[in-house]
XYZ file of C-alpha atoms in Angstrom:
622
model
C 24.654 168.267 62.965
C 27.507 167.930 65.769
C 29.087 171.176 64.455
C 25.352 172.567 65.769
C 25.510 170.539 68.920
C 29.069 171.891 69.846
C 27.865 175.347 69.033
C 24.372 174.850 71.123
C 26.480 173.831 74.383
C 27.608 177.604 74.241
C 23.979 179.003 74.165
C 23.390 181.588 76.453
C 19.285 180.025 77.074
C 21.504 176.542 77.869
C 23.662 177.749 79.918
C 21.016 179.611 82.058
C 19.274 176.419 82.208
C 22.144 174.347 83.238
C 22.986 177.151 86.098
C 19.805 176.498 87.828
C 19.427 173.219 87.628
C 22.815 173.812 89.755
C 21.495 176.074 91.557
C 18.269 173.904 92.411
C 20.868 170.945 93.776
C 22.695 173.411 95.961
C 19.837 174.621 97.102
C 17.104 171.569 97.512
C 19.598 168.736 98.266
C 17.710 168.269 101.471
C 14.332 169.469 100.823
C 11.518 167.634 102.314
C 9.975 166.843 99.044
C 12.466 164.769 97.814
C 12.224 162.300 101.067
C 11.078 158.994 100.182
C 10.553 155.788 101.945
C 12.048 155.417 106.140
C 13.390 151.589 105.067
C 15.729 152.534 102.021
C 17.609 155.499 103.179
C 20.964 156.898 102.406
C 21.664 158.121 105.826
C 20.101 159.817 109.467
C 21.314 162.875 110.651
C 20.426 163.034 114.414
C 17.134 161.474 113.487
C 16.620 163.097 110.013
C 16.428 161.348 107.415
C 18.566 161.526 103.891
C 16.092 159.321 101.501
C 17.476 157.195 98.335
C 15.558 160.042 95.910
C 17.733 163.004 98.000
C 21.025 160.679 97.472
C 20.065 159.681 93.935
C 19.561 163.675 92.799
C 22.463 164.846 94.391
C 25.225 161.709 93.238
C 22.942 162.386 89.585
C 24.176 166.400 89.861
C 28.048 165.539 90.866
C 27.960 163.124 88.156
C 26.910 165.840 85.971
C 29.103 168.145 86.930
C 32.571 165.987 86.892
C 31.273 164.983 83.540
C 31.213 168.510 82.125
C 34.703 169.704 84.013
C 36.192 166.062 82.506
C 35.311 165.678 79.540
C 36.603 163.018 77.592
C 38.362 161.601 80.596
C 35.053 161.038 82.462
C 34.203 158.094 79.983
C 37.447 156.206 81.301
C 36.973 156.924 85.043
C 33.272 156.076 85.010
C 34.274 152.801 84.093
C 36.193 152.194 87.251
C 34.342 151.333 90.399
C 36.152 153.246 92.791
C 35.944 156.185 91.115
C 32.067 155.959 91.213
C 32.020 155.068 94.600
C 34.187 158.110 95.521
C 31.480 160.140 93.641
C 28.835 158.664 95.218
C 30.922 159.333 98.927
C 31.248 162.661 97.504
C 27.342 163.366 97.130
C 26.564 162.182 100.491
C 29.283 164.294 102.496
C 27.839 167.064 100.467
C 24.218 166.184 101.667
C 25.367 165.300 105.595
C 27.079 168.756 105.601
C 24.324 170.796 104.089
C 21.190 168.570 106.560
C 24.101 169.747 109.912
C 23.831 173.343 108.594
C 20.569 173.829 108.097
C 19.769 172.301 111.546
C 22.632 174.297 113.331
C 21.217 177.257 111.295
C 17.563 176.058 112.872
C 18.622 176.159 116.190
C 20.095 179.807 116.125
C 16.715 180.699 115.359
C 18.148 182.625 112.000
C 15.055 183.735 109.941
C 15.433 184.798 105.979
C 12.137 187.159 105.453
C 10.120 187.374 101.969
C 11.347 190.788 101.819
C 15.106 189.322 101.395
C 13.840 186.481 99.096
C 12.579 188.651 96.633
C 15.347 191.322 96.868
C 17.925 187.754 95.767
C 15.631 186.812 93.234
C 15.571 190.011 91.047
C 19.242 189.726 91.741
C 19.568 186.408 89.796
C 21.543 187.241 86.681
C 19.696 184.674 84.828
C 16.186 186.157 85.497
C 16.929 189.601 83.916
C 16.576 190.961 80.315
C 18.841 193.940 79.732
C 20.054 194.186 83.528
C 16.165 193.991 84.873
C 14.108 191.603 85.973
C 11.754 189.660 83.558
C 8.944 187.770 85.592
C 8.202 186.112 81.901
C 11.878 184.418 81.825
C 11.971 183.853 85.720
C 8.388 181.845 85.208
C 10.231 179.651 82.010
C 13.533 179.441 83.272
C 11.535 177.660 86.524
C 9.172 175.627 84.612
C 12.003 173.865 82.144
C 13.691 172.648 85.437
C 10.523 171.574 86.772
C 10.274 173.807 89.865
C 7.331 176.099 90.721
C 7.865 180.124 91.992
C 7.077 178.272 95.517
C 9.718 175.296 95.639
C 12.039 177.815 94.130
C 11.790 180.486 97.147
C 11.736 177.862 99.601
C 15.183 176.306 98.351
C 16.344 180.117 98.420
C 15.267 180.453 101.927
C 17.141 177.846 103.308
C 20.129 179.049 101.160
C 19.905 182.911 102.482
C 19.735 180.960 106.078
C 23.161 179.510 105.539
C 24.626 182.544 103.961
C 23.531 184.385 107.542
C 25.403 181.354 109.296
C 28.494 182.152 107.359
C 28.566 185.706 107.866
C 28.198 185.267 111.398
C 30.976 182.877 111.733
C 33.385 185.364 109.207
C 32.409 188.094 111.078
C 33.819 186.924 114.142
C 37.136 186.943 113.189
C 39.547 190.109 113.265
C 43.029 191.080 113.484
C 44.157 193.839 116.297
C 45.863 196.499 114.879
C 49.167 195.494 116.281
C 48.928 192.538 114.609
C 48.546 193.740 111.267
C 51.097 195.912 111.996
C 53.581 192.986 112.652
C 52.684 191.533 109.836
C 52.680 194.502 107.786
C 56.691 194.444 108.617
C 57.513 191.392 108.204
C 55.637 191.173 104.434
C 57.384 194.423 103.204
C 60.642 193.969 105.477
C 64.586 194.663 102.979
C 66.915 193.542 103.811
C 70.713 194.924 102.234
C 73.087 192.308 101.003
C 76.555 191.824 99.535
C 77.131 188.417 97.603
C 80.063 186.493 96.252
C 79.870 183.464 94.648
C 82.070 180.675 94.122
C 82.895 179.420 90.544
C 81.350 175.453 90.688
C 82.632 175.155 87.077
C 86.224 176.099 88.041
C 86.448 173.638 90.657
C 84.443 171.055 89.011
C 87.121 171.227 86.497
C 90.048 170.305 89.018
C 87.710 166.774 90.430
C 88.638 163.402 89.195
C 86.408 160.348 88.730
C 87.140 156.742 88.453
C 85.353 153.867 86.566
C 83.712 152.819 89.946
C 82.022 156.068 90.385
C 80.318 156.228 87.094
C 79.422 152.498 87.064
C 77.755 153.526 90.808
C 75.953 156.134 89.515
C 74.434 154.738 86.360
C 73.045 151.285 88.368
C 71.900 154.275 91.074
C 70.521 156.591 88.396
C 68.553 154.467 85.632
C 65.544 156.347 85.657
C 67.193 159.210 84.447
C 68.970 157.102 81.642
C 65.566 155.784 80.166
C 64.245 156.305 76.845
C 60.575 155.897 76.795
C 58.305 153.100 74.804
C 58.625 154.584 71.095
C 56.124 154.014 68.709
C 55.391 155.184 64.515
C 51.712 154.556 63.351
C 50.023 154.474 60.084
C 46.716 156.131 60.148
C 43.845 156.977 57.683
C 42.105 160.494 58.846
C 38.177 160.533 58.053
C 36.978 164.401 58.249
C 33.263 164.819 57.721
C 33.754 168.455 56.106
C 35.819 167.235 53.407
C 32.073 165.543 52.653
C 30.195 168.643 52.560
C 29.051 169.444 49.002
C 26.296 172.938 48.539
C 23.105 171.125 48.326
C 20.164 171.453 45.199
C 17.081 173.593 45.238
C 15.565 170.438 45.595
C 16.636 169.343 48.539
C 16.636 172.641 50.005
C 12.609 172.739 49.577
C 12.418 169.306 50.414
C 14.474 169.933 54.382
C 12.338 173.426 54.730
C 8.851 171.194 53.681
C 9.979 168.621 56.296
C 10.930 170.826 59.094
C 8.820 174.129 58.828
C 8.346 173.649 62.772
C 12.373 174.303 63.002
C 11.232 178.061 61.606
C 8.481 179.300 62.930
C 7.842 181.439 66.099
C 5.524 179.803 68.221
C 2.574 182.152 69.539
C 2.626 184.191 72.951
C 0.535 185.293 75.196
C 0.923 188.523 78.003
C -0.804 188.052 81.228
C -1.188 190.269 84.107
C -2.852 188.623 88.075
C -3.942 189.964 90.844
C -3.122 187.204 93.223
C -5.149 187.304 96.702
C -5.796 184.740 99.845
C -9.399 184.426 99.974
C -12.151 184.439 97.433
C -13.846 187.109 99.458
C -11.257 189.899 98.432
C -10.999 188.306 95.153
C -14.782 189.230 94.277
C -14.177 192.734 95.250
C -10.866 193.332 93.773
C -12.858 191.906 90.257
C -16.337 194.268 90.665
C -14.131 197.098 91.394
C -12.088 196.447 87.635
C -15.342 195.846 86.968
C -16.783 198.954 87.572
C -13.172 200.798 85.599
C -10.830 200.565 88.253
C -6.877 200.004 87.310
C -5.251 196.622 86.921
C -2.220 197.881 87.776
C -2.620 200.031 90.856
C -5.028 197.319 92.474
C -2.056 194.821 91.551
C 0.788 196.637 92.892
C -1.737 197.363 96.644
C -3.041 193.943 96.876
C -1.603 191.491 95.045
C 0.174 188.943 96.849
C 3.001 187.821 94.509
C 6.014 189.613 95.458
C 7.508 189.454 91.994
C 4.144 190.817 89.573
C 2.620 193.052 92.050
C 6.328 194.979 91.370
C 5.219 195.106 87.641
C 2.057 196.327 88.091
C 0.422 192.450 87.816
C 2.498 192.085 84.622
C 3.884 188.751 83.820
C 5.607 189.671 80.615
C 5.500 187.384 76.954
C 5.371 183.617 77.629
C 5.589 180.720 75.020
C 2.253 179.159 74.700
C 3.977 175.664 75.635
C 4.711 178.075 79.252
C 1.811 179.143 80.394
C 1.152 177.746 83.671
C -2.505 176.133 84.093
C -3.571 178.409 86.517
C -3.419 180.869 83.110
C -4.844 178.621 80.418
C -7.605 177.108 82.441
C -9.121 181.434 82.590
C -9.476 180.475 78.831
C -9.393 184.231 78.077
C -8.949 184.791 73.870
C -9.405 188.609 73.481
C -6.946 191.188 74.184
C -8.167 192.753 76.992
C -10.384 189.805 78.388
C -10.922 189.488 82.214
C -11.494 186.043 83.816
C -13.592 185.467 87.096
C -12.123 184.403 90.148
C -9.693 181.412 89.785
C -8.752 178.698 92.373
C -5.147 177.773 92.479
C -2.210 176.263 94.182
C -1.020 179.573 96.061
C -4.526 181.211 96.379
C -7.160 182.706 94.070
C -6.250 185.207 91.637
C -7.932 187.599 88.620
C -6.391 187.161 85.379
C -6.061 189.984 82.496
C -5.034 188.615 78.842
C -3.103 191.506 77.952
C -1.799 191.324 74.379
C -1.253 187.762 72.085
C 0.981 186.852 69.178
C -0.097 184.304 66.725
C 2.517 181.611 65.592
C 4.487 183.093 63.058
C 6.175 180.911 59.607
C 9.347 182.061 57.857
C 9.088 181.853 54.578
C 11.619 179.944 52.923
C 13.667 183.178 51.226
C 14.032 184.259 55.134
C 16.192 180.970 55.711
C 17.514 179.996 53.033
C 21.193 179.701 53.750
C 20.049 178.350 57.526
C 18.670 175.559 55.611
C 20.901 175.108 52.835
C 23.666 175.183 55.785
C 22.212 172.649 57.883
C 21.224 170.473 54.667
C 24.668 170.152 53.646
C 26.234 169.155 57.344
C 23.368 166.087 57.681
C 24.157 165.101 54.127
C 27.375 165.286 55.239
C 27.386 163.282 58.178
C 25.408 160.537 57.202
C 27.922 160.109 54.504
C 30.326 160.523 56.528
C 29.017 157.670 58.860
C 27.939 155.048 55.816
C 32.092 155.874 54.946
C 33.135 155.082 58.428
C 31.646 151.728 58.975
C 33.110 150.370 55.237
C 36.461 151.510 56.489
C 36.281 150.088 59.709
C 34.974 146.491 57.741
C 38.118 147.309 54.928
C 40.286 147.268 58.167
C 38.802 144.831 60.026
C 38.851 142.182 57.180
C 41.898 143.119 55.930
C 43.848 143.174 59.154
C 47.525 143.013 58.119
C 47.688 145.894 56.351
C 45.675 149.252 55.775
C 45.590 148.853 51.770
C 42.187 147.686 51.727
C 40.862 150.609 53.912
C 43.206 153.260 51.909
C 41.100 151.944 48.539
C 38.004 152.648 50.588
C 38.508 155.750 52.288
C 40.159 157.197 49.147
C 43.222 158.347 50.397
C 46.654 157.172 51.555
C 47.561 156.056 54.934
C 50.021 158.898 56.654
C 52.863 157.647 59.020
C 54.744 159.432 61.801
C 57.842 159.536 63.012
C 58.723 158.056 66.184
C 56.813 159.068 69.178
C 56.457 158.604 72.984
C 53.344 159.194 75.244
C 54.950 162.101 76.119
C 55.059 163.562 72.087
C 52.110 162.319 70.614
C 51.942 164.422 67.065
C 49.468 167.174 67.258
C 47.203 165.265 64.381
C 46.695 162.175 66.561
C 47.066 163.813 69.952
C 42.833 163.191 70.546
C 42.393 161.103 73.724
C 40.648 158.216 72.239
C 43.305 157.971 69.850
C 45.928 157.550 72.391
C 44.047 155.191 74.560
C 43.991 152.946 71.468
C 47.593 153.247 70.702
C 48.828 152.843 74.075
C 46.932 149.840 75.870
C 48.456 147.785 74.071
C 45.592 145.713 71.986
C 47.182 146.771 68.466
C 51.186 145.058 69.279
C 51.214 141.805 68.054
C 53.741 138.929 70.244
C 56.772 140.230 72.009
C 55.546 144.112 70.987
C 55.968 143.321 67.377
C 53.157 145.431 65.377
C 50.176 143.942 65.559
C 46.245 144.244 63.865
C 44.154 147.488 62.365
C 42.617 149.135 65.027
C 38.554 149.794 65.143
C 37.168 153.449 63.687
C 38.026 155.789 66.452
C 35.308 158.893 66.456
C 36.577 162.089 67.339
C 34.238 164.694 68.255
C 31.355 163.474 65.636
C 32.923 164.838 62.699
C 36.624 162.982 62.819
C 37.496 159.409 62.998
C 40.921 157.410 62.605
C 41.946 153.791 61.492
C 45.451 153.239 62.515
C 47.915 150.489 63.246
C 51.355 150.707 64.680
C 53.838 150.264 62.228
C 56.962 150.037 64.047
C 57.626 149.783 68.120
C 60.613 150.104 70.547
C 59.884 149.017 74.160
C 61.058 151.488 76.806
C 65.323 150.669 77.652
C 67.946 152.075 79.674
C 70.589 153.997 77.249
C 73.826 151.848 77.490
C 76.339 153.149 79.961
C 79.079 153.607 77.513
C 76.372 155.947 75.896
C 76.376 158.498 78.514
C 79.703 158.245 80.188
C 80.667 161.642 79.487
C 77.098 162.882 80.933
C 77.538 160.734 84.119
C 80.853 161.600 84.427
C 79.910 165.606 84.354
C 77.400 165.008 87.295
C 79.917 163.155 89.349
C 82.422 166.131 88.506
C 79.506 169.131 89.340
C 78.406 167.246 92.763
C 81.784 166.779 94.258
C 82.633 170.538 93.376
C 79.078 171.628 94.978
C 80.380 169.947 98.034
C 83.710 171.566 98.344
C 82.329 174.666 97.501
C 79.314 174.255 100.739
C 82.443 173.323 102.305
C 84.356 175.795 102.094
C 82.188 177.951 101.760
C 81.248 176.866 105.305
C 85.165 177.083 106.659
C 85.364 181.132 104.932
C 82.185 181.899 106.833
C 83.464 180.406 110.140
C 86.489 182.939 110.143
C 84.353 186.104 108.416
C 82.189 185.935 111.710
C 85.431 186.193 113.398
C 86.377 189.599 111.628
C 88.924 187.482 109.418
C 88.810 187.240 106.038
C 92.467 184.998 105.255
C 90.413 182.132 103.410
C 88.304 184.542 101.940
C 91.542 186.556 100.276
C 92.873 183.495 99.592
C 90.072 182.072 97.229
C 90.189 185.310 95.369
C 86.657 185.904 96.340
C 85.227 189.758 96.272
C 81.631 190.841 97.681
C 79.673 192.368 95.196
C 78.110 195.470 95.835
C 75.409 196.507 98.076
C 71.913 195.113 96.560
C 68.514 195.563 98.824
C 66.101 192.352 98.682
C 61.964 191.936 99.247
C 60.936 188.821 101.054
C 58.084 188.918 97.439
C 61.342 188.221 95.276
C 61.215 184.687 95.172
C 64.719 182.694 94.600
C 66.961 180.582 96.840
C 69.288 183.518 97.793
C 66.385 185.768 98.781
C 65.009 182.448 100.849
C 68.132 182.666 102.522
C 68.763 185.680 103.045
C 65.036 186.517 105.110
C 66.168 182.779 107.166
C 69.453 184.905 108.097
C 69.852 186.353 112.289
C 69.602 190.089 111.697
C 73.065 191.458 112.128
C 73.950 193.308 115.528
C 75.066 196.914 115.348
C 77.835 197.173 112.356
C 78.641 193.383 112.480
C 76.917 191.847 109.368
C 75.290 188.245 109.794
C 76.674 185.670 107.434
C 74.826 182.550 105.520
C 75.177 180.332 102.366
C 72.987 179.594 99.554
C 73.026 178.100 95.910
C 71.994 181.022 93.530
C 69.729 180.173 90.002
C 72.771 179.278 88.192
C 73.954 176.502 90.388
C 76.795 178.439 92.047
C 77.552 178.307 95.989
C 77.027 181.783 97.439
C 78.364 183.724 100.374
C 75.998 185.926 101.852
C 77.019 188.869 104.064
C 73.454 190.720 105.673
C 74.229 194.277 106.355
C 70.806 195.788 106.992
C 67.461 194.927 108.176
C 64.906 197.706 107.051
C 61.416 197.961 108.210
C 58.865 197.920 105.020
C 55.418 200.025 104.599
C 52.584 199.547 102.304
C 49.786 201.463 100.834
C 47.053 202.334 103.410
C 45.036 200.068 100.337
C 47.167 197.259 99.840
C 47.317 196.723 104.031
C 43.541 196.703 103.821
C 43.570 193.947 101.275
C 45.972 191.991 102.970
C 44.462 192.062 106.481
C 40.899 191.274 104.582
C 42.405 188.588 102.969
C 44.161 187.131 105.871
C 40.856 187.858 108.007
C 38.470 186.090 104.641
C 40.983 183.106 105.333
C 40.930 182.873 109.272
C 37.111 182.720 108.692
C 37.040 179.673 106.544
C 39.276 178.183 108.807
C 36.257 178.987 111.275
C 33.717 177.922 109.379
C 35.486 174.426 108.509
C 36.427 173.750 112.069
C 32.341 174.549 113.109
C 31.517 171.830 110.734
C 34.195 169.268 112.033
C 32.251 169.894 115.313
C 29.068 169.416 114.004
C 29.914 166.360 112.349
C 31.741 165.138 115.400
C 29.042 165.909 117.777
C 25.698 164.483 115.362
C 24.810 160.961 115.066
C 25.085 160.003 111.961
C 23.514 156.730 110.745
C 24.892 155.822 107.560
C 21.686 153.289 105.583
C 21.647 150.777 102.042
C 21.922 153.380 99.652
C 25.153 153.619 99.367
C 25.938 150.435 99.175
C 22.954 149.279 96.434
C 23.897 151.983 93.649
């Protein structure tokens, strides 16, 4: 059974459902529908209000959503206060922000028409059936999220509104020519070098320490001497597939008896409307299909619904459980059938029953290893749960040991090696495993090992007993222990400084045009190398910081290189860089994409600094 439920979270249908019901919190966070009562609000925006049902869907959604991006980890955060209350902060910045949009978007007088409405909506990914639009799937996808065609397009309008404001704020922003050019430059800009680097190790080997230093460096360095909390467990590892066993005939025919709804089809219907304002041109769109006129033609001329009258009135298949009431209350039940004029929510339409399925059973032979499949993981798991609770009373009642749960469970208890929080073996490295190991409740007095943890369930179909064995609380290593490391570092850093220094004194006279100290520490410039300001390292950092050099002087500088030695940098040339025709256009639109959501940002710090915002209880009651 979980194996299914991990599998179902990847269902395409699921995941289309899930979207919109994202979709529908982007989009109707603010929608007057949702508004509730004037006393228990969340907050006024410049006199409009954000109810306690707008607040409660939207800090719902994030909850939703930080639940599915978390995890596991969610369950531990949502037990801490603040982190609830940031989520519920969260959901009502989210809703101020969206309520100052769509009013500045109101006052610009920006207007979304159908014609753009139903142009995004047979854009929706999630609405098609091999890359075109299905009116069928667009009317179920709606109706299992509980919105109507008409809530639906009136969220999108508001959302196409915002788009326009965003678009106008991008599009204001631009970069002159010149100033791509500049840029341009300085991105692809070489620059010709000639190194030489002085040997740390040489002169680290020529430094001295005494006992002070490395005492003053290990009382000034202790982090870096710590060993970590150490721990070895003994666990017991309960798998529910090691349960599964092929199932009889029996019990085969006994699941399919029980569960025949599980495999059967249920029965469709096909529907095409005409859908029309007033009665009037409802009667004579119906005596005129009367009289042998075509559905489709008078559909596609007259009908009102911008997404059948496309199809010719069709609606496609829908699930019996689908069908709006509009449909079922026609109570057409021949292929073919015609209703009369019908009353609804969005006018009055004519309704055509164009084809019907019946429910459909599969036989047994058609699902047989479906059924044997699924009878074997709920046989199982429910073993697998009876086995779980008598090792968790084994453990639990024999808490000083985990002999009475290994004569239980069947099987020996395994135990690790030692292990921080930082190398957790791979066979107990499950979040709710390590919570339990490391908070502490298992270590008896003075961290000595303690009791037999609880079952810990891991994914459904896992689940550990454990205790710790043995423990080590976290130390500093001794000093005598890493004398020879400290004394190493003390001998590097003092050589890193004579090197920057002189380093420092053999630059000083190269910018003079003399090169004595230079000679004299047997140094040698490498030869001529060209660097891009894209090759990232110290030296190249360094080297693009340098003063180009004037004429056939070079400019001089210092920098560490990746292998810890001090270099002397001497900058010959300074080269002026191009780039594809392409790659400039992607880097000015990128630069220009980023300027504009700096513009857009800063127009809704002014919005927010300009509204008055009343903040109400709902915040403060959740």
């Amino acid at each position: 059974m979980m194996d299914n439920l991990r599998s179902a979270s990847n269902h395409v249908v699921l995941k289309i459902i899930l979207g919109i019901i994202i979709i529908s919190f982007v989009l109707t966070g603010v929608s007057n529908y949702l508004i509730g009562g004037t006393h228990d609000y969340a907050a006024k925006i410049n006199g409009e209000t954000i109810s306690r049902a707008q607040f409660d869907n939207a800090f719902n959604n994030e909850r939703a959503r930080q639940q599915q991006q978390l995890g596991d980890q969610y369950a531990q955060l949502a037990g801490n206060e603040q982190f609830m209350q940031q989520l519920r902060q969260q959901a009502l910045s989210q809703l101020i922000d969206q309520t100052l949009l769509q009013q500045y978007v109101h006052s610009l007088n920006l207007a979304v028409t159908d014609a753009q409405i139903k142009q995004a909506i047979f854009a929706v990914p999630q609405f098609q059936t091999n890359g075109h639009f299905d009116n069928a799937l667009y009317n179920s996808v709606l109706s299992s999220v509980g919105y109507t065609p008409d809530q639906y397009a009136a969220s999108l309008r508001k959302s196409l509104a915002n788009q326009q404001l965003a678009q106008a704020v991008g599009n204001t922003d631009f970069v002159l020519p010149s100033e791509s050019d500049r840029i341009v430059n300085l991105v692809s800009q070489q620059r010709q070098i000639r190194q030489a680097s002085i040997d740390i190790n040489a002169l680290a080997s020529q430094q001295k320490v005494n006992d002070d230093e490395i005492k003053g460096y290990y009382q000034s360095h202790q982090d870096a001497f710590k060993l970590p909390e150490q721990f070895k467990v003994s666990y017991i590892k309960l798998d529910a597939k090691t349960l599964q066993k092929d199932p009889s005939e029996q019990d085969i025919q006994s699941w399919y008896d029980s569960h025949k709804a599980d495999y059967s089809q249920q029965g469709r219907q096909r529907y095409s409307i005409i859908q029309v304002k007033s009665e009037q041109q409802a009667n004579d769109l119906l005596k005129q299909l009367q009289q042998g006129a075509n559905f489709a033609d008078l559909a596609t001329k007259n009908s009102q619904d911008p997404v059948s009258a496309k199809q010719g009135g069709d609606l496609g298949w829908m699930e019996m459980d689908a069908i709006p009431d509009e449909l079922t209350s026609a109570k057409l039940t021949q292929k073919g059938a015609l209703s009369g004029v019908v009353k609804s929510s969005v006018g009055f339409l004519i309704i055509r029953l164009d084809d019907l399925q019946p429910e459909q059973q599969q036989p047994l032979s058609a699902v047989h290893q479906a059924v044997a499949d699924k009878v074997k993981q709920e046989t199982a798991i429910s073993q697998f749960y009876a086995l779980q609770q008598k090792v968790n009373d084994a453990a639990s009642n024999d808490n000083g040991s985990l002999a009475a749960a290994e004569q239980v469970a069947g099987t020996k208890a395994v135990e690790t090696s030692w292990f921080s929080q930082q190398s957790v073996p791979n066979e107990l490295n499950f979040d709710p495993v390590k919570e339990v190991i490391f908070n502490g409740t298992l270590l008896g007095e003075q961290g000595t090992p303690g009791s037999n943890s609880s079952i810990i369930t891991v994914d459904g179909d896992r689940a550990f007993v454990l205790r710790i064995s043995a423990h080590q609380p976290a130390s500093v290593k001794p000093q005598a222990d890493v004398t020879a490391q400290i004394t190493d570092a003390i001998k590097h850093d003092k050589a890193l400084a004579a090197a920057k220094t002189e380093a420092a004194a053999i630059i000083a006279e190269l910018r003079q045009g003399k090169q004595t100290r230079f000679d004299q520490a047997g140094l040698k410039f490498a030869e001529t190398q060209t660097l891009q300001r894209n090759q990232q390292s110290a030296v190249t950092e360094a080297v693009f910081g340098l003063t180009p050099p004037q004429g056939q002087t070079p400019s001089y500088g210092v920098a560490e290189d990746e292998k810890g030695s001090v270099v002397i940098i001497a900058l010959d040339k300074v080269t002026a860089g191009e780039l594809p025709a392409q790659q400039k256009a992607q880097m000015v639109a990128g630069i220009t994409d980023n300027n504009a959501q700096l513009a857009f940002t800063s127009l809704l710090e002014q919005l927010r600094r300009d509204a008055k915002i009343k903040y109400g209880d709902a915040l403060q009651t959740q």
